PDB file as gemmi writes it, atoms N, CA and C in Angstrom:
CRYST1    1.000    1.000    1.000  90.00  90.00  90.00 P 1                      
ATOM      1  N   GLY A   1      -0.387  20.214   3.565  1.00  0.00           N  
ATOM      2  CA  GLY A   1      -0.633  21.620   3.648  1.00  0.00           C  
ATOM      3  C   GLY A   1       0.349  22.419   2.840  1.00  0.00           C  
ATOM      4  N   GLY A   2       0.375  23.708   3.047  1.00  0.00           N  
ATOM      5  CA  GLY A   2       1.254  24.596   2.315  1.00  0.00           C  
ATOM      6  C   GLY A   2       2.713  24.255   2.469  1.00  0.00           C  
ATOM      7  N   ARG A   3       3.100  23.825   3.655  1.00  0.00           N  
ATOM      8  CA  ARG A   3       4.492  23.483   3.905  1.00  0.00           C  
ATOM      9  C   ARG A   3       4.920  22.287   3.063  1.00  0.00           C  
ATOM     10  N   THR A   4       4.076  21.254   2.995  1.00  0.00           N  
ATOM     11  CA  THR A   4       4.368  20.083   2.181  1.00  0.00           C  
ATOM     12  C   THR A   4       4.448  20.476   0.711  1.00  0.00           C  
ATOM     13  N   SER A   5       3.561  21.349   0.254  1.00  0.00           N  
ATOM     14  CA  SER A   5       3.566  21.797  -1.133  1.00  0.00           C  
ATOM     15  C   SER A   5       4.898  22.453  -1.469  1.00  0.00           C  
ATOM     16  N   TYR A   6       5.342  23.331  -0.611  1.00  0.00           N  
ATOM     17  CA  TYR A   6       6.594  24.038  -0.849  1.00  0.00           C  
ATOM     18  C   TYR A   6       7.758  23.065  -0.888  1.00  0.00           C  
ATOM     19  N   ARG A   7       7.817  22.151   0.063  1.00  0.00           N  
ATOM     20  CA  ARG A   7       8.897  21.181   0.139  1.00  0.00           C  
ATOM     21  C   ARG A   7       8.925  20.310  -1.116  1.00  0.00           C  
ATOM     22  N   GLY A   8       7.751  19.882  -1.561  1.00  0.00           N  
ATOM     23  CA  GLY A   8       7.672  19.057  -2.761  1.00  0.00           C  
ATOM     24  C   GLY A   8       8.173  19.784  -3.993  1.00  0.00           C  
ATOM     25  N   LEU A   9       7.793  21.039  -4.122  1.00  0.00           N  
ATOM     26  CA  LEU A   9       8.235  21.816  -5.275  1.00  0.00           C  
ATOM     27  C   LEU A   9       9.733  22.076  -5.243  1.00  0.00           C  
ATOM     28  N   VAL A  10      10.278  22.269  -4.060  1.00  0.00           N  
ATOM     29  CA  VAL A  10      11.718  22.491  -3.934  1.00  0.00           C  
ATOM     30  C   VAL A  10      12.481  21.262  -4.425  1.00  0.00           C  
ATOM     31  N   HIS A  11      12.015  20.072  -4.066  1.00  0.00           N  
ATOM     32  CA  HIS A  11      12.695  18.841  -4.492  1.00  0.00           C  
ATOM     33  C   HIS A  11      12.581  18.607  -5.993  1.00  0.00           C  
ATOM     34  N   LEU A  12      11.525  19.108  -6.604  1.00  0.00           N  
ATOM     35  CA  LEU A  12      11.314  18.914  -8.042  1.00  0.00           C  
ATOM     36  C   LEU A  12      11.841  20.080  -8.875  1.00  0.00           C  
ATOM     37  N   ALA A  13      12.375  21.103  -8.236  1.00  0.00           N  
ATOM     38  CA  ALA A  13      12.782  22.326  -8.934  1.00  0.00           C  
ATOM     39  C   ALA A  13      13.818  22.070 -10.030  1.00  0.00           C  
ATOM     40  N   GLY A  14      14.625  21.048  -9.892  1.00  0.00           N  
ATOM     41  CA  GLY A  14      15.660  20.764 -10.879  1.00  0.00           C  
ATOM     42  C   GLY A  14      15.159  20.033 -12.112  1.00  0.00           C  
ATOM     43  N   VAL A  15      13.891  19.647 -12.139  1.00  0.00           N  
ATOM     44  CA  VAL A  15      13.336  18.938 -13.284  1.00  0.00           C  
ATOM     45  C   VAL A  15      13.252  19.905 -14.465  1.00  0.00           C  
ATOM     46  N   GLU A  16      13.901  19.551 -15.564  1.00  0.00           N  
ATOM     47  CA  GLU A  16      13.909  20.387 -16.755  1.00  0.00           C  
ATOM     48  C   GLU A  16      13.223  19.642 -17.899  1.00  0.00           C  
ATOM     49  N   PRO A  17      11.965  19.970 -18.185  1.00  0.00           N  
ATOM     50  CA  PRO A  17      11.244  19.270 -19.252  1.00  0.00           C  
ATOM     51  C   PRO A  17      11.837  19.565 -20.624  1.00  0.00           C  
ATOM     52  N   ARG A  18      11.753  18.561 -21.480  1.00  0.00           N  
ATOM     53  CA  ARG A  18      12.260  18.690 -22.842  1.00  0.00           C  
ATOM     54  C   ARG A  18      11.207  18.189 -23.821  1.00  0.00           C  
ATOM     55  N   PRO A  19      11.294  18.630 -25.062  1.00  0.00           N  
ATOM     56  CA  PRO A  19      10.352  18.119 -26.063  1.00  0.00           C  
ATOM     57  C   PRO A  19      10.609  16.638 -26.345  1.00  0.00           C  
ATOM     58  N   SER A  20       9.566  15.946 -26.736  1.00  0.00           N  
ATOM     59  CA  SER A  20       9.671  14.524 -27.054  1.00  0.00           C  
ATOM     60  C   SER A  20       9.212  14.280 -28.486  1.00  0.00           C  
ATOM     61  N   ALA A  21       9.889  13.398 -29.179  1.00  0.00           N  
ATOM     62  CA  ALA A  21       9.474  13.000 -30.526  1.00  0.00           C  
ATOM     63  C   ALA A  21       8.357  11.963 -30.459  1.00  0.00           C  
ATOM     64  N   VAL A  22       8.167  11.384 -29.280  1.00  0.00           N  
ATOM     65  CA  VAL A  22       7.148  10.355 -29.071  1.00  0.00           C  
ATOM     66  C   VAL A  22       5.943  11.003 -28.399  1.00  0.00           C  
ATOM     67  N   PRO A  23       4.735  10.821 -28.946  1.00  0.00           N  
ATOM     68  CA  PRO A  23       3.546  11.394 -28.305  1.00  0.00           C  
ATOM     69  C   PRO A  23       3.372  10.837 -26.887  1.00  0.00           C  
ATOM     70  N   LEU A  24       3.051  11.708 -25.949  1.00  0.00           N  
ATOM     71  CA  LEU A  24       2.846  11.300 -24.567  1.00  0.00           C  
ATOM     72  C   LEU A  24       1.422  11.652 -24.149  1.00  0.00           C  
ATOM     73  N   TYR A  25       0.686  10.662 -23.741  1.00  0.00           N  
ATOM     74  CA  TYR A  25      -0.669  10.855 -23.226  1.00  0.00           C  
ATOM     75  C   TYR A  25      -0.577  10.770 -21.716  1.00  0.00           C  
ATOM     76  N   SER A  26      -0.982  11.816 -21.057  1.00  0.00           N  
ATOM     77  CA  SER A  26      -0.782  11.970 -19.622  1.00  0.00           C  
ATOM     78  C   SER A  26      -2.004  11.569 -18.802  1.00  0.00           C  
ATOM     79  N   THR A  27      -1.758  10.860 -17.723  1.00  0.00           N  
ATOM     80  CA  THR A  27      -2.839  10.561 -16.779  1.00  0.00           C  
ATOM     81  C   THR A  27      -3.068  11.729 -15.824  1.00  0.00           C  
ATOM     82  N   VAL A  28      -2.262  12.766 -15.935  1.00  0.00           N  
ATOM     83  CA  VAL A  28      -2.489  13.994 -15.163  1.00  0.00           C  
ATOM     84  C   VAL A  28      -3.509  14.864 -15.894  1.00  0.00           C  
ATOM     85  N   THR A  29      -3.331  15.010 -17.225  1.00  0.00           N  
ATOM     86  CA  THR A  29      -4.234  15.854 -18.006  1.00  0.00           C  
ATOM     87  C   THR A  29      -5.360  15.063 -18.656  1.00  0.00           C  
ATOM     88  N   GLY A  30      -5.146  13.774 -18.842  1.00  0.00           N  
ATOM     89  CA  GLY A  30      -6.147  12.939 -19.498  1.00  0.00           C  
ATOM     90  C   GLY A  30      -6.067  12.977 -21.012  1.00  0.00           C  
ATOM     91  N   GLY A  31      -4.986  13.531 -21.551  1.00  0.00           N  
ATOM     92  CA  GLY A  31      -4.863  13.612 -23.001  1.00  0.00           C  
ATOM     93  C   GLY A  31      -3.437  13.791 -23.455  1.00  0.00           C  
ATOM     94  N   LEU A  32      -3.297  14.107 -24.740  1.00  0.00           N  
ATOM     95  CA  LEU A  32      -1.983  14.342 -25.334  1.00  0.00           C  
ATOM     96  C   LEU A  32      -1.336  15.531 -24.643  1.00  0.00           C  
ATOM     97  N   LEU A  33      -0.056  15.406 -24.340  1.00  0.00           N  
ATOM     98  CA  LEU A  33       0.639  16.450 -23.588  1.00  0.00           C  
ATOM     99  C   LEU A  33       1.921  16.858 -24.282  1.00  0.00           C  
ATOM    100  N   ASP A  34       2.149  18.147 -24.365  1.00  0.00           N  
ATOM    101  CA  ASP A  34       3.440  18.685 -24.804  1.00  0.00           C  
ATOM    102  C   ASP A  34       4.383  18.485 -23.621  1.00  0.00           C  
ATOM    103  N   THR A  35       5.395  17.647 -23.800  1.00  0.00           N  
ATOM    104  CA  THR A  35       6.268  17.277 -22.681  1.00  0.00           C  
ATOM    105  C   THR A  35       7.085  18.438 -22.124  1.00  0.00           C  
ATOM    106  N   THR A  36       7.150  19.548 -22.856  1.00  0.00           N  
ATOM    107  CA  THR A  36       7.877  20.698 -22.306  1.00  0.00           C  
ATOM    108  C   THR A  36       7.144  21.310 -21.113  1.00  0.00           C  
ATOM    109  N   GLY A  37       5.905  20.888 -20.895  1.00  0.00           N  
ATOM    110  CA  GLY A  37       5.140  21.368 -19.747  1.00  0.00           C  
ATOM    111  C   GLY A  37       5.276  20.495 -18.510  1.00  0.00           C  
ATOM    112  N   MET A  38       6.137  19.476 -18.581  1.00  0.00           N  
ATOM    113  CA  MET A  38       6.267  18.544 -17.460  1.00  0.00           C  
ATOM    114  C   MET A  38       7.305  19.043 -16.449  1.00  0.00           C  
ATOM    115  N   ASP A  39       7.046  20.218 -15.915  1.00  0.00           N  
ATOM    116  CA  ASP A  39       7.936  20.837 -14.938  1.00  0.00           C  
ATOM    117  C   ASP A  39       7.575  20.389 -13.522  1.00  0.00           C  
ATOM    118  N   ALA A  40       8.169  21.000 -12.542  1.00  0.00           N  
ATOM    119  CA  ALA A  40       7.920  20.626 -11.144  1.00  0.00           C  
ATOM    120  C   ALA A  40       6.438  20.733 -10.798  1.00  0.00           C  
ATOM    121  N   GLY A  41       5.772  21.760 -11.287  1.00  0.00           N  
ATOM    122  CA  GLY A  41       4.347  21.927 -11.015  1.00  0.00           C  
ATOM    123  C   GLY A  41       3.519  20.787 -11.572  1.00  0.00           C  
ATOM    124  N   TYR A  42       3.849  20.312 -12.773  1.00  0.00           N  
ATOM    125  CA  TYR A  42       3.145  19.185 -13.382  1.00  0.00           C  
ATOM    126  C   TYR A  42       3.265  17.940 -12.491  1.00  0.00           C  
ATOM    127  N   TRP A  43       4.489  17.632 -12.062  1.00  0.00           N  
ATOM    128  CA  TRP A  43       4.704  16.424 -11.249  1.00  0.00           C  
ATOM    129  C   TRP A  43       4.030  16.549  -9.882  1.00  0.00           C  
ATOM    130  N   TYR A  44       4.047  17.738  -9.343  1.00  0.00           N  
ATOM    131  CA  TYR A  44       3.394  17.933  -8.050  1.00  0.00           C  
ATOM    132  C   TYR A  44       1.881  17.746  -8.180  1.00  0.00           C  
ATOM    133  N   ILE A  45       1.283  18.327  -9.223  1.00  0.00           N  
ATOM    134  CA  ILE A  45      -0.154  18.141  -9.451  1.00  0.00           C  
ATOM    135  C   ILE A  45      -0.460  16.664  -9.622  1.00  0.00           C  
ATOM    136  N   GLY A  46       0.416  15.954 -10.343  1.00  0.00           N  
ATOM    137  CA  GLY A  46       0.223  14.518 -10.553  1.00  0.00           C  
ATOM    138  C   GLY A  46       0.183  13.725  -9.260  1.00  0.00           C  
ATOM    139  N   LEU A  47       0.875  14.197  -8.258  1.00  0.00           N  
ATOM    140  CA  LEU A  47       0.869  13.522  -6.954  1.00  0.00           C  
ATOM    141  C   LEU A  47      -0.350  13.885  -6.110  1.00  0.00           C  
ATOM    142  N   ARG A  48      -0.978  15.018  -6.408  1.00  0.00           N  
ATOM    143  CA  ARG A  48      -2.030  15.548  -5.548  1.00  0.00           C  
ATOM    144  C   ARG A  48      -3.452  15.355  -6.059  1.00  0.00           C  
ATOM    145  N   GLN A  49      -3.622  15.131  -7.360  1.00  0.00           N  
ATOM    146  CA  GLN A  49      -4.979  15.050  -7.897  1.00  0.00           C  
ATOM    147  C   GLN A  49      -5.312  13.626  -8.336  1.00  0.00           C  
ATOM    148  N   THR A  50      -6.559  13.417  -8.649  1.00  0.00           N  
ATOM    149  CA  THR A  50      -7.037  12.122  -9.111  1.00  0.00           C  
ATOM    150  C   THR A  50      -6.387  11.772 -10.444  1.00  0.00           C  
ATOM    151  N   VAL A  51      -5.937  10.533 -10.567  1.00  0.00           N  
ATOM    152  CA  VAL A  51      -5.350  10.033 -11.803  1.00  0.00           C  
ATOM    153  C   VAL A  51      -6.448   9.910 -12.854  1.00  0.00           C  
ATOM    154  N   ARG A  52      -6.188  10.407 -14.054  1.00  0.00           N  
ATOM    155  CA  ARG A  52      -7.173  10.381 -15.145  1.00  0.00           C  
ATOM    156  C   ARG A  52      -6.809   9.285 -16.152  1.00  0.00           C  
ATOM    157  N   PHE A  53      -6.627   8.099 -15.626  1.00  0.00           N  
ATOM    158  CA  PHE A  53      -6.195   6.951 -16.419  1.00  0.00           C  
ATOM    159  C   PHE A  53      -7.171   6.646 -17.551  1.00  0.00           C  
ATOM    160  N   ALA A  54      -8.444   6.510 -17.240  1.00  0.00           N  
ATOM    161  CA  ALA A  54      -9.449   6.177 -18.262  1.00  0.00           C  
ATOM    162  C   ALA A  54      -9.520   7.267 -19.329  1.00  0.00           C  
ATOM    163  N   ASP A  55      -9.419   8.532 -18.937  1.00  0.00           N  
ATOM    164  CA  ASP A  55      -9.444   9.632 -19.905  1.00  0.00           C  
ATOM    165  C   ASP A  55      -8.249   9.541 -20.859  1.00  0.00           C  
ATOM    166  N   ALA A  56      -7.073   9.236 -20.327  1.00  0.00           N  
ATOM    167  CA  ALA A  56      -5.873   9.133 -21.165  1.00  0.00           C  
ATOM    168  C   ALA A  56      -5.990   7.957 -22.133  1.00  0.00           C  
ATOM    169  N   ILE A  57      -6.479   6.821 -21.662  1.00  0.00           N  
ATOM    170  CA  ILE A  57      -6.654   5.653 -22.524  1.00  0.00           C  
ATOM    171  C   ILE A  57      -7.687   5.954 -23.610  1.00  0.00           C  
ATOM    172  N   ALA A  58      -8.770   6.617 -23.259  1.00  0.00           N  
ATOM    173  CA  ALA A  58      -9.790   6.982 -24.243  1.00  0.00           C  
ATOM    174  C   ALA A  58      -9.211   7.937 -25.288  1.00  0.00           C  
ATOM    175  N   ALA A  59      -8.375   8.866 -24.879  1.00  0.00           N  
ATOM    176  CA  ALA A  59      -7.758   9.813 -25.821  1.00  0.00           C  
ATOM    177  C   ALA A  59      -6.831   9.086 -26.791  1.00  0.00           C  
ATOM    178  N   VAL A  60      -6.069   8.132 -26.287  1.00  0.00           N  
ATOM    179  CA  VAL A  60      -5.188   7.324 -27.143  1.00  0.00           C  
ATOM    180  C   VAL A  60      -6.025   6.570 -28.166  1.00  0.00           C  
ATOM    181  N   HIS A  61      -7.078   5.940 -27.698  1.00  0.00           N  
ATOM    182  CA  HIS A  61      -7.951   5.143 -28.561  1.00  0.00           C  
ATOM    183  C   HIS A  61      -8.653   6.031 -29.602  1.00  0.00           C  
ATOM    184  N   THR A  62      -9.170   7.167 -29.177  1.00  0.00           N  
ATOM    185  CA  THR A  62      -9.860   8.101 -30.064  1.00  0.00           C  
ATOM    186  C   THR A  62      -8.916   8.637 -31.140  1.00  0.00           C  
ATOM    187  N   ALA A  63      -7.639   8.785 -30.801  1.00  0.00           N  
ATOM    188  CA  ALA A  63      -6.638   9.259 -31.763  1.00  0.00           C  
ATOM    189  C   ALA A  63      -6.312   8.197 -32.815  1.00  0.00           C  
ATOM    190  N   GLY A  64      -6.895   7.012 -32.654  1.00  0.00           N  
ATOM    191  CA  GLY A  64      -6.668   5.947 -33.624  1.00  0.00           C  
ATOM    192  C   GLY A  64      -5.438   5.104 -33.351  1.00  0.00           C  
ATOM    193  N   LEU A  65      -4.825   5.326 -32.217  1.00  0.00           N  
ATOM    194  CA  LEU A  65      -3.638   4.549 -31.860  1.00  0.00           C  
ATOM    195  C   LEU A  65      -4.067   3.211 -31.259  1.00  0.00           C  
ATOM    196  N   ARG A  66      -3.547   2.140 -31.778  1.00  0.00           N  
ATOM    197  CA  ARG A  66      -3.943   0.817 -31.292  1.00  0.00           C  
ATOM    198  C   ARG A  66      -2.797   0.067 -30.622  1.00  0.00           C  
ATOM    199  N   HIS A  67      -1.611   0.632 -30.694  1.00  0.00           N  
ATOM    200  CA  HIS A  67      -0.443   0.032 -30.044  1.00  0.00           C  
ATOM    201  C   HIS A  67       0.270   1.130 -29.263  1.00  0.00           C  
ATOM    202  N   TRP A  68       0.511   0.897 -27.987  1.00  0.00           N  
ATOM    203  CA  TRP A  68       1.195   1.884 -27.179  1.00  0.00           C  
ATOM    204  C   TRP A  68       1.879   1.191 -26.017  1.00  0.00           C  
ATOM    205  N   VAL A  69       2.716   1.938 -25.346  1.00  0.00           N  
ATOM    206  CA  VAL A  69       3.431   1.434 -24.176  1.00  0.00           C  
ATOM    207  C   VAL A  69       2.889   2.161 -22.960  1.00  0.00           C  
ATOM    208  N   GLU A  70       2.444   1.405 -21.985  1.00  0.00           N  
ATOM    209  CA  GLU A  70       1.974   1.973 -20.718  1.00  0.00           C  
ATOM    210  C   GLU A  70       3.081   1.711 -19.705  1.00  0.00           C  
ATOM    211  N   VAL A  71       3.687   2.761 -19.212  1.00  0.00           N  
ATOM    212  CA  VAL A  71       4.806   2.628 -18.287  1.00  0.00           C  
ATOM    213  C   VAL A  71       4.289   2.830 -16.868  1.00  0.00           C  
ATOM    214  N   SER A  72       4.444   1.818 -16.052  1.00  0.00           N  
ATOM    215  CA  SER A  72       3.989   1.922 -14.666  1.00  0.00           C  
ATOM    216  C   SER A  72       4.855   1.042 -13.778  1.00  0.00           C  
ATOM    217  N   ALA A  73       4.614   1.172 -12.507  1.00  0.00           N  
ATOM    218  CA  ALA A  73       5.382   0.396 -11.533  1.00  0.00           C  
ATOM    219  C   ALA A  73       4.911  -1.046 -11.430  1.00  0.00           C  
ATOM    220  N   HIS A  74       3.754  -1.350 -12.002  1.00  0.00           N  
ATOM    221  CA  HIS A  74       3.194  -2.694 -11.868  1.00  0.00           C  
ATOM    222  C   HIS A  74       2.391  -3.065 -13.108  1.00  0.00           C  
ATOM    223  N   PRO A  75       2.530  -4.281 -13.613  1.00  0.00           N  
ATOM    224  CA  PRO A  75       1.807  -4.689 -14.828  1.00  0.00           C  
ATOM    225  C   PRO A  75       0.304  -4.858 -14.633  1.00  0.00           C  
ATOM    226  N   VAL A  76      -0.201  -4.692 -13.444  1.00  0.00           N  
ATOM    227  CA  VAL A  76      -1.629  -4.854 -13.185  1.00  0.00           C  
ATOM    228  C   VAL A  76      -2.468  -3.884 -14.019  1.00  0.00           C  
ATOM    229  N   LEU A  77      -1.891  -2.771 -14.463  1.00  0.00           N  
ATOM    230  CA  LEU A  77      -2.646  -1.796 -15.248  1.00  0.00           C  
ATOM    231  C   LEU A  77      -2.982  -2.301 -16.649  1.00  0.00           C  
ATOM    232  N   SER A  78      -2.318  -3.331 -17.121  1.00  0.00           N  
ATOM    233  CA  SER A  78      -2.624  -3.891 -18.442  1.00  0.00           C  
ATOM    234  C   SER A  78      -4.084  -4.297 -18.537  1.00  0.00           C  
ATOM    235  N   MET A  79      -4.593  -4.920 -17.505  1.00  0.00           N  
ATOM    236  CA  MET A  79      -5.993  -5.335 -17.486  1.00  0.00           C  
ATOM    237  C   MET A  79      -6.911  -4.110 -17.501  1.00  0.00           C  
ATOM    238  N   ALA A  80      -6.548  -3.070 -16.776  1.00  0.00           N  
ATOM    239  CA  ALA A  80      -7.358  -1.852 -16.753  1.00  0.00           C  
ATOM    240  C   ALA A  80      -7.406  -1.202 -18.134  1.00  0.00           C  
ATOM    241  N   VAL A  81      -6.309  -1.254 -18.874  1.00  0.00           N  
ATOM    242  CA  VAL A  81      -6.294  -0.716 -20.235  1.00  0.00           C  
ATOM    243  C   VAL A  81      -7.288  -1.484 -21.094  1.00  0.00           C  
ATOM    244  N   GLU A  82      -7.212  -2.807 -21.048  1.00  0.00           N  
ATOM    245  CA  GLU A  82      -8.110  -3.649 -21.837  1.00  0.00           C  
ATOM    246  C   GLU A  82      -9.580  -3.399 -21.476  1.00  0.00           C  
ATOM    247  N   GLU A  83      -9.870  -3.285 -20.183  1.00  0.00           N  
ATOM    248  CA  GLU A  83     -11.246  -3.040 -19.742  1.00  0.00           C  
ATOM    249  C   GLU A  83     -11.745  -1.670 -20.196  1.00  0.00           C  
ATOM    250  N   THR A  84     -10.880  -0.672 -20.153  1.00  0.00           N  
ATOM    251  CA  THR A  84     -11.261   0.680 -20.565  1.00  0.00           C  
ATOM    252  C   THR A  84     -11.561   0.720 -22.057  1.00  0.00           C  
ATOM    253  N   VAL A  85     -10.683   0.132 -22.858  1.00  0.00           N  
ATOM    254  CA  VAL A  85     -10.887   0.110 -24.304  1.00  0.00           C  
ATOM    255  C   VAL A  85     -12.157  -0.656 -24.671  1.00  0.00           C  
ATOM    256  N   ALA A  86     -12.478  -1.689 -23.938  1.00  0.00           N  
ATOM    257  CA  ALA A  86     -13.673  -2.493 -24.215  1.00  0.00           C  
ATOM    258  C   ALA A  86     -14.961  -1.698 -24.080  1.00  0.00           C  
ATOM    259  N   VAL A  87     -14.975  -0.666 -23.261  1.00  0.00           N  
ATOM    260  CA  VAL A  87     -16.207   0.108 -23.054  1.00  0.00           C  
ATOM    261  C   VAL A  87     -16.254   1.395 -23.871  1.00  0.00           C  
ATOM    262  N   ILE A  88     -15.202   1.671 -24.622  1.00  0.00           N  
ATOM    263  CA  ILE A  88     -15.169   2.890 -25.449  1.00  0.00           C  
ATOM    264  C   ILE A  88     -16.008   2.678 -26.693  1.00  0.00           C  
TER     265      ILE A  88                                                      
END                                                                             
């Protein structure tokens, strides 16, 4: 509820986004993201909404990128990347 939202934003308030020289494709937006927008609100939305993993992988592929690093807590997503690219 509203109380949890406020508490979450308070804990993330110190996050200071910076520009990146490396392109970042976000599973929050489903596409290329300007990293200066990765503030507390971005991270909170990322925790609350559906992950747009397939959209982000499709955007990477459509951009012509064939080599990338997928950073996650578990390598199980490697198979999901391969399956997503196979149907594009």
